[in-house]
Amino acid sequence: MENKTSQEHVHVLIIGSGPAGYTAAIYAARANLKPVLYQGIQPGGQLTITTEVENYPGYPEGIQGPEMMVDFEKQATRMGADIRYGLATAVDFSSQPYKVEIDEEKTITADSIIIATGASAKWLGLPSEQRLNGSGVSACAVCDGFFFRGKEAAIVGAGDTAAEEALYLSKICSNVHMLVRRHEMRASKVMQDRVLKTSNIMVYWNTETLEVTGENKVEGVRILNTQTKEEKTIPINAFFVAIGHQPNSGIFAGKLEMDDQGYIKTIPGSTRTSVEGVFACGDVQDKTYRQAVTAAGSGCMAALDAERYLSAKGH
Ligand code: NDP
């Protein structure tokens, strides 16, 4: 990584702004570590593209995801964290202090780094899906469902996210065609029951998506029943993808130990990574729980780990 002209040194640099990053910022600021947090391309993270959050303790009536993230940010700012727009574009952990390039134009050096870059939606990888992305193809029903009021929608996936989004779409769209690749869903029983009881959600089992059809906008989806080998096209106006997530760890490839899916490895019971003074929290290192509350908890752990590390180093 080349040294940029504009340079700044910080004690604790936090990369990412979901529940993990903001919680790390709250704790690090209260410990007087003067953290600087860069928010990344989606300030607030994945919760900004959800609706109601009912399972975060402390909100007995539930809360909208985007509103909750505004609260997290306000709290971190009130504690003294320096929250900034900007994307980490490269890192150099080969010597201390570590270097992080921001927006390809500025280099920050840091005594310790907390990575909280989260995860992003996965895509099927079909050329037609890519071509019609933004023209009826979306990975966020909650963001884009609104545009298809009274229209036909398809959703691919069978986990809790797909079930939740199918239910959301069923209240907006005339019909929801849910494409499930196996003979069963992965979603929790309660979510499956809700989906199966909703009269305008049609579930297609053993179904593979071959192509999203349409020139400039989505007009249909060509599917294959992998049991009967029957192929058909369902006329639709919107195609939603809800097949899980992948960690946002690309810039750390080759710099930190990761598993085969790109999740950053942390030492069990801690947020320590394979590089001393670099900590990881939230969804970028968690493929098991992936909840706002567990991300926040691990953000707290990362700040405490960073604090202990810095004080042992005499910083
Ligand atoms: P999951 O990984 O749980 O599910 C992904 C789904 O997509 C699976 O059904 C999978 O099929 C399917 N899939 C994957 N790749 C393809 C493909 N190429 N073609 C077709 N289908 C595909 O992801 P989710 O985002 O649903 O959930 C992530 C985690 O978050 C889970 O732990 C979940 O419980 C949790 N969650 C909890 C919620 C809540 O508590 N309210 C709400 C939303 C999520 P297959 O089953 O065949 O592998």
Coordinates of C-alpha atoms and ligand atoms in Angstrom, one line a residue:
M1 CA 0.0 0.0 0.0
E2 CA 1.4 3.3 -1.1
N3 CA 1.7 6.1 1.4
K4 CA -0.7 8.9 0.7
T5 CA 0.1 12.6 1.3
S6 CA -2.7 13.1 3.7
Q7 CA -1.9 11.3 7.0
E8 CA -3.3 11.1 10.5
H9 CA -2.5 8.9 13.5
V10 CA -5.3 7.5 15.7
H11 CA -5.3 5.3 18.8
V12 CA -8.2 3.1 17.8
L13 CA -9.6 2.9 14.3
I14 CA -13.0 1.2 13.8
I15 CA -14.0 0.1 10.4
G16 CA -17.7 -0.3 9.9
S17 CA -20.9 1.1 11.3
G18 CA -23.4 -1.6 12.2
P19 CA -24.3 -2.6 15.8
A20 CA -20.8 -4.1 16.2
G21 CA -18.9 -1.0 15.0
Y22 CA -21.0 1.5 16.9
T23 CA -20.9 -0.5 20.2
A24 CA -17.1 -0.8 19.9
A25 CA -17.1 3.0 19.4
I26 CA -19.3 3.6 22.5
Y27 CA -17.0 1.5 24.7
A28 CA -13.7 2.7 23.3
A29 CA -14.9 6.4 23.6
R30 CA -15.9 5.8 27.2
A31 CA -12.5 4.3 27.9
N32 CA -11.0 7.6 26.6
L33 CA -9.4 5.9 23.6
K34 CA -10.7 8.6 21.2
P35 CA -11.9 6.2 18.6
V36 CA -12.3 7.2 14.9
L37 CA -14.9 5.2 13.1
Y38 CA -15.3 5.1 9.3
Q39 CA -18.8 4.1 8.3
G40 CA -18.3 2.4 5.0
I41 CA -20.6 2.4 2.0
Q42 CA -23.7 1.6 4.0
P43 CA -23.7 3.7 7.1
G44 CA -25.7 1.8 9.8
G45 CA -25.1 -1.5 8.0
Q46 CA -27.7 -4.2 7.2
L47 CA -30.2 -3.0 9.8
T48 CA -30.8 0.1 7.7
I49 CA -32.5 -2.2 5.1
T50 CA -34.8 -4.0 7.5
T51 CA -38.1 -2.9 9.0
E52 CA -39.3 -3.8 12.5
V53 CA -36.7 -5.2 14.9
E54 CA -38.6 -7.1 17.6
N55 CA -35.9 -9.1 19.2
Y56 CA -33.4 -6.4 20.4
P57 CA -33.7 -6.1 24.2
G58 CA -34.7 -2.8 25.6
Y59 CA -37.3 -1.9 22.9
P60 CA -40.5 -3.5 24.3
E61 CA -42.6 -2.2 21.4
G62 CA -40.0 -3.0 18.7
I63 CA -38.2 -0.5 16.7
Q64 CA -37.5 0.2 13.0
G65 CA -33.9 -0.9 12.0
P66 CA -32.8 2.4 10.5
E67 CA -34.0 4.3 13.6
M68 CA -32.2 2.0 15.9
M69 CA -28.9 2.6 13.9
V70 CA -29.4 6.3 14.2
D71 CA -29.8 5.8 18.0
F72 CA -26.5 3.8 18.1
E73 CA -24.7 6.5 16.1
K74 CA -26.0 9.3 18.4
Q75 CA -24.9 7.4 21.5
A76 CA -21.4 6.8 20.1
T77 CA -21.1 10.5 19.1
R78 CA -22.4 11.6 22.5
M79 CA -19.7 9.5 24.2
G80 CA -17.1 11.3 22.1
A81 CA -16.4 8.9 19.2
D82 CA -15.4 10.6 15.9
I83 CA -17.8 9.1 13.3
R84 CA -16.9 9.8 9.7
Y85 CA -18.1 9.0 6.2
G86 CA -15.5 7.0 4.2
L87 CA -14.6 3.6 3.1
A88 CA -11.5 1.7 4.0
T89 CA -9.9 0.7 0.6
A90 CA -6.7 -1.0 1.6
V91 CA -4.8 -2.1 4.7
D92 CA -1.2 -2.8 5.6
F93 CA -0.6 -4.8 8.8
S94 CA 3.0 -5.7 8.0
S95 CA 4.4 -3.3 10.6
Q96 CA 3.2 -1.1 13.4
P97 CA 1.5 1.4 13.5
Y98 CA -0.9 -0.3 11.0
K99 CA -1.9 1.6 7.9
V100 CA -5.4 1.9 6.5
E101 CA -6.2 3.7 3.3
I102 CA -9.5 5.6 3.2
D103 CA -11.3 6.3 0.0
E104 CA -8.0 5.6 -1.9
E105 CA -6.8 9.1 -0.9
K106 CA -5.9 9.3 2.7
T107 CA -3.8 7.1 5.0
I108 CA -4.6 6.6 8.7
T109 CA -2.1 5.0 11.0
A110 CA -3.5 3.3 14.0
D111 CA -2.2 1.6 17.2
S112 CA -5.1 -0.8 17.1
I113 CA -7.9 -1.6 14.6
I114 CA -11.4 -3.0 15.1
I115 CA -12.9 -4.5 12.1
A116 CA -16.7 -4.4 12.0
T117 CA -17.4 -4.5 8.2
G118 CA -20.3 -6.9 8.4
A119 CA -21.7 -9.0 5.6
S120 CA -23.6 -8.4 2.3
A121 CA -26.3 -10.1 0.4
K122 CA -25.4 -13.0 -2.0
W123 CA -26.5 -13.2 -5.6
L124 CA -27.4 -16.2 -7.7
G125 CA -24.7 -15.2 -10.3
L126 CA -27.0 -15.3 -13.3
P127 CA -26.1 -12.9 -16.1
S128 CA -29.8 -11.9 -16.4
E129 CA -29.9 -11.2 -12.6
Q130 CA -27.0 -8.8 -13.0
R131 CA -28.4 -7.2 -16.1
L132 CA -31.8 -6.4 -14.6
N133 CA -30.4 -5.4 -11.2
G134 CA -32.2 -2.2 -10.2
S135 CA -34.8 -2.8 -13.0
G136 CA -36.9 -5.2 -11.0
V137 CA -34.1 -7.4 -9.5
S138 CA -33.3 -6.6 -5.9
A139 CA -31.7 -8.3 -2.8
C140 CA -33.9 -6.2 -0.5
A141 CA -37.6 -6.7 -0.4
V142 CA -38.0 -4.1 2.3
C143 CA -36.2 -1.5 0.3
D144 CA -37.8 -2.1 -3.1
G145 CA -41.1 -4.0 -2.5
F146 CA -42.9 -0.7 -2.3
F147 CA -42.3 -0.1 -6.1
F148 CA -44.3 -3.3 -6.9
R149 CA -47.6 -2.6 -5.2
G150 CA -50.3 -4.8 -6.7
K151 CA -47.8 -6.6 -9.0
E152 CA -46.4 -10.1 -9.2
A153 CA -43.2 -10.9 -7.4
A154 CA -40.9 -13.9 -7.1
I155 CA -38.4 -14.5 -4.3
V156 CA -35.6 -17.0 -4.2
G157 CA -34.4 -18.5 -1.0
A158 CA -35.8 -20.6 1.9
G159 CA -34.2 -19.2 5.1
D160 CA -35.6 -16.9 7.7
T161 CA -34.8 -13.9 5.5
A162 CA -36.6 -15.2 2.5
A163 CA -39.6 -16.2 4.7
E164 CA -39.7 -12.8 6.3
E165 CA -39.3 -11.0 3.0
A166 CA -42.0 -13.2 1.3
L167 CA -44.4 -12.3 4.1
Y168 CA -43.5 -8.6 3.7
L169 CA -44.1 -8.7 0.0
S170 CA -47.4 -10.6 0.4
K171 CA -48.8 -7.5 2.0
I172 CA -47.8 -5.3 -1.0
C173 CA -47.8 -7.5 -4.1
S174 CA -50.7 -9.4 -5.6
N175 CA -48.9 -12.7 -5.5
V176 CA -45.5 -13.9 -4.3
H177 CA -43.9 -16.9 -6.0
M178 CA -41.3 -18.3 -3.6
L179 CA -38.7 -20.4 -5.2
V180 CA -37.2 -23.1 -2.9
R181 CA -34.3 -25.2 -4.3
R182 CA -34.9 -28.2 -2.1
H183 CA -38.0 -30.1 -0.9
E184 CA -37.9 -28.2 2.4
M185 CA -37.2 -24.8 3.9
R186 CA -34.3 -23.9 6.2
A187 CA -36.4 -21.2 7.9
S188 CA -37.6 -21.6 11.5
K189 CA -40.8 -23.6 11.9
V190 CA -42.8 -20.5 12.9
M191 CA -41.8 -18.6 9.8
Q192 CA -42.5 -21.6 7.6
D193 CA -46.0 -21.9 9.0
R194 CA -46.7 -18.2 8.4
V195 CA -45.5 -18.5 4.8
L196 CA -47.5 -21.7 4.1
K197 CA -50.7 -20.1 5.7
T198 CA -50.5 -17.0 3.5
S199 CA -52.9 -17.4 0.6
N200 CA -51.0 -15.3 -1.9
I201 CA -47.6 -16.9 -1.4
M202 CA -47.1 -19.8 -3.7
V203 CA -44.2 -22.1 -2.8
Y204 CA -42.4 -23.9 -5.6
W205 CA -40.3 -26.8 -4.2
N206 CA -37.3 -28.4 -5.8
T207 CA -37.0 -25.3 -8.0
E208 CA -34.0 -23.8 -9.7
T209 CA -33.9 -20.4 -11.2
L210 CA -32.6 -20.5 -14.8
E211 CA -33.1 -17.0 -16.0
V212 CA -34.9 -13.7 -15.2
T213 CA -36.5 -12.6 -18.4
G214 CA -37.3 -9.2 -19.8
E215 CA -35.4 -6.6 -21.9
N216 CA -35.2 -3.5 -19.8
K217 CA -37.4 -4.6 -16.9
V218 CA -38.3 -7.9 -15.3
E219 CA -41.1 -9.7 -17.1
G220 CA -40.7 -13.3 -15.9
V221 CA -38.6 -16.0 -14.3
R222 CA -37.7 -19.2 -16.1
I223 CA -37.6 -22.1 -13.6
L224 CA -36.8 -25.8 -13.6
N225 CA -38.3 -28.4 -11.4
T226 CA -35.3 -30.5 -10.6
Q227 CA -37.4 -33.6 -9.8
T228 CA -39.8 -33.6 -12.8
K229 CA -37.3 -31.7 -15.1
E230 CA -40.3 -29.5 -16.1
E231 CA -39.3 -26.0 -17.2
K232 CA -41.7 -23.0 -17.2
T233 CA -41.8 -19.3 -17.1
I234 CA -43.8 -17.4 -14.4
P235 CA -44.8 -13.9 -15.4
I236 CA -43.5 -11.5 -12.7
N237 CA -42.6 -7.8 -12.3
A238 CA -40.0 -8.1 -9.6
F239 CA -37.4 -10.7 -8.6
F240 CA -36.0 -10.7 -5.1
V241 CA -32.9 -12.7 -4.0
A242 CA -32.7 -13.7 -0.4
I243 CA -30.2 -16.5 -0.3
G244 CA -27.9 -15.5 2.5
H245 CA -24.9 -13.3 3.0
Q246 CA -21.1 -13.1 2.6
P247 CA -18.6 -11.4 4.8
N248 CA -17.2 -8.0 3.7
S249 CA -13.6 -9.1 4.2
G250 CA -12.1 -8.6 0.7
I251 CA -9.6 -5.9 1.7
F252 CA -8.2 -8.2 4.5
A253 CA -7.6 -11.2 2.2
G254 CA -4.0 -12.4 2.7
K255 CA -3.5 -10.0 5.7
L256 CA -5.6 -11.9 8.3
E257 CA -6.5 -15.6 8.7
M258 CA -10.0 -16.4 7.4
D259 CA -12.1 -19.5 6.9
D260 CA -12.9 -20.9 3.4
Q261 CA -15.9 -18.6 3.2
G262 CA -14.0 -15.5 4.0
Y263 CA -15.1 -15.0 7.6
I264 CA -12.3 -13.5 9.7
K265 CA -11.0 -16.0 12.2
T266 CA -11.0 -14.9 15.8
I267 CA -9.4 -16.7 18.8
P268 CA -12.4 -18.3 20.6
G269 CA -13.6 -16.3 23.6
S270 CA -12.1 -13.1 22.2
T271 CA -12.1 -10.8 19.2
R272 CA -8.4 -11.2 18.5
T273 CA -7.4 -12.0 15.0
S274 CA -4.2 -13.5 13.6
V275 CA -2.5 -10.1 13.8
E276 CA -1.9 -8.6 17.3
G277 CA -3.8 -5.4 17.9
V278 CA -6.3 -6.1 15.1
F279 CA -9.7 -7.2 16.4
A280 CA -12.8 -8.3 14.5
C281 CA -16.4 -8.2 15.6
G282 CA -19.9 -8.6 14.2
D283 CA -21.0 -10.5 11.1
V284 CA -17.6 -10.3 9.4
Q285 CA -16.4 -13.0 11.9
D286 CA -19.7 -14.6 12.8
K287 CA -21.5 -17.0 10.5
T288 CA -23.5 -18.7 13.2
Y289 CA -25.6 -16.1 15.1
R290 CA -25.6 -13.0 12.9
Q291 CA -28.0 -11.1 15.2
A292 CA -27.9 -7.4 16.0
V293 CA -27.6 -8.1 19.7
T294 CA -24.7 -10.6 19.2
A295 CA -23.0 -8.2 16.9
A296 CA -23.3 -5.4 19.5
G297 CA -22.0 -7.8 22.2
S298 CA -18.9 -8.7 20.1
G299 CA -18.3 -5.0 19.4
C300 CA -18.2 -4.4 23.2
M301 CA -15.7 -7.3 23.4
A302 CA -13.5 -5.8 20.7
A303 CA -13.3 -2.5 22.4
L304 CA -12.4 -4.2 25.7
D305 CA -9.8 -6.3 23.9
A306 CA -8.3 -3.2 22.2
E307 CA -8.2 -1.4 25.5
R308 CA -6.3 -4.2 27.2
Y309 CA -4.0 -4.6 24.3
L310 CA -3.1 -0.9 24.2
S311 CA -2.6 -0.6 28.0
A312 CA -0.3 -3.7 27.9
K313 CA 1.7 -2.0 25.1
G314 CA 1.9 1.2 27.2
H315 CA 0.0 3.3 24.7
Ligands
NDP1 P1 -29.6 -18.7 5.4 O1 -28.2 -19.0 5.0 O2 -30.2 -19.2 6.6 O3 -30.5 -19.3 4.2 C1 -30.2 -19.1 2.9 C2 -31.3 -19.8 2.0 O4 -31.0 -19.5 0.7 C3 -31.3 -21.3 2.2 O5 -32.6 -21.7 2.2 C4 -30.6 -21.8 1.0 O6 -31.0 -23.0 0.5 C5 -30.9 -20.7 0.0 N1 -29.9 -20.6 -1.1 C6 -28.6 -20.4 -1.0 N2 -28.0 -20.4 -2.2 C7 -29.0 -20.6 -3.1 C8 -29.0 -20.6 -4.5 N3 -27.9 -20.5 -5.2 N4 -30.2 -20.9 -5.1 C9 -31.3 -21.0 -4.4 N5 -31.4 -20.9 -3.0 C10 -30.2 -20.7 -2.4 O7 -29.7 -17.1 5.2 P2 -30.8 -16.1 5.8 O8 -30.3 -14.8 5.3 O9 -32.1 -16.5 5.5 O10 -30.5 -16.1 7.4 C11 -29.2 -15.9 7.9 C12 -29.3 -16.0 9.5 O11 -30.1 -15.0 10.0 C13 -30.0 -17.3 9.9 O12 -29.3 -17.8 11.1 C14 -31.4 -16.9 10.2 O13 -32.0 -17.7 11.2 C15 -31.1 -15.5 10.8 N6 -32.3 -14.6 10.6 C16 -33.2 -14.5 11.7 C17 -34.3 -13.7 11.6 C18 -35.2 -13.6 12.8 O14 -34.9 -14.2 13.7 N7 -36.2 -12.8 12.7 C19 -34.7 -13.0 10.3 C20 -33.7 -13.2 9.2 C21 -32.6 -14.0 9.4 P3 -30.7 -24.4 1.3 O15 -31.7 -24.4 2.5 O16 -31.0 -25.4 0.3 O17 -29.3 -24.3 1.7

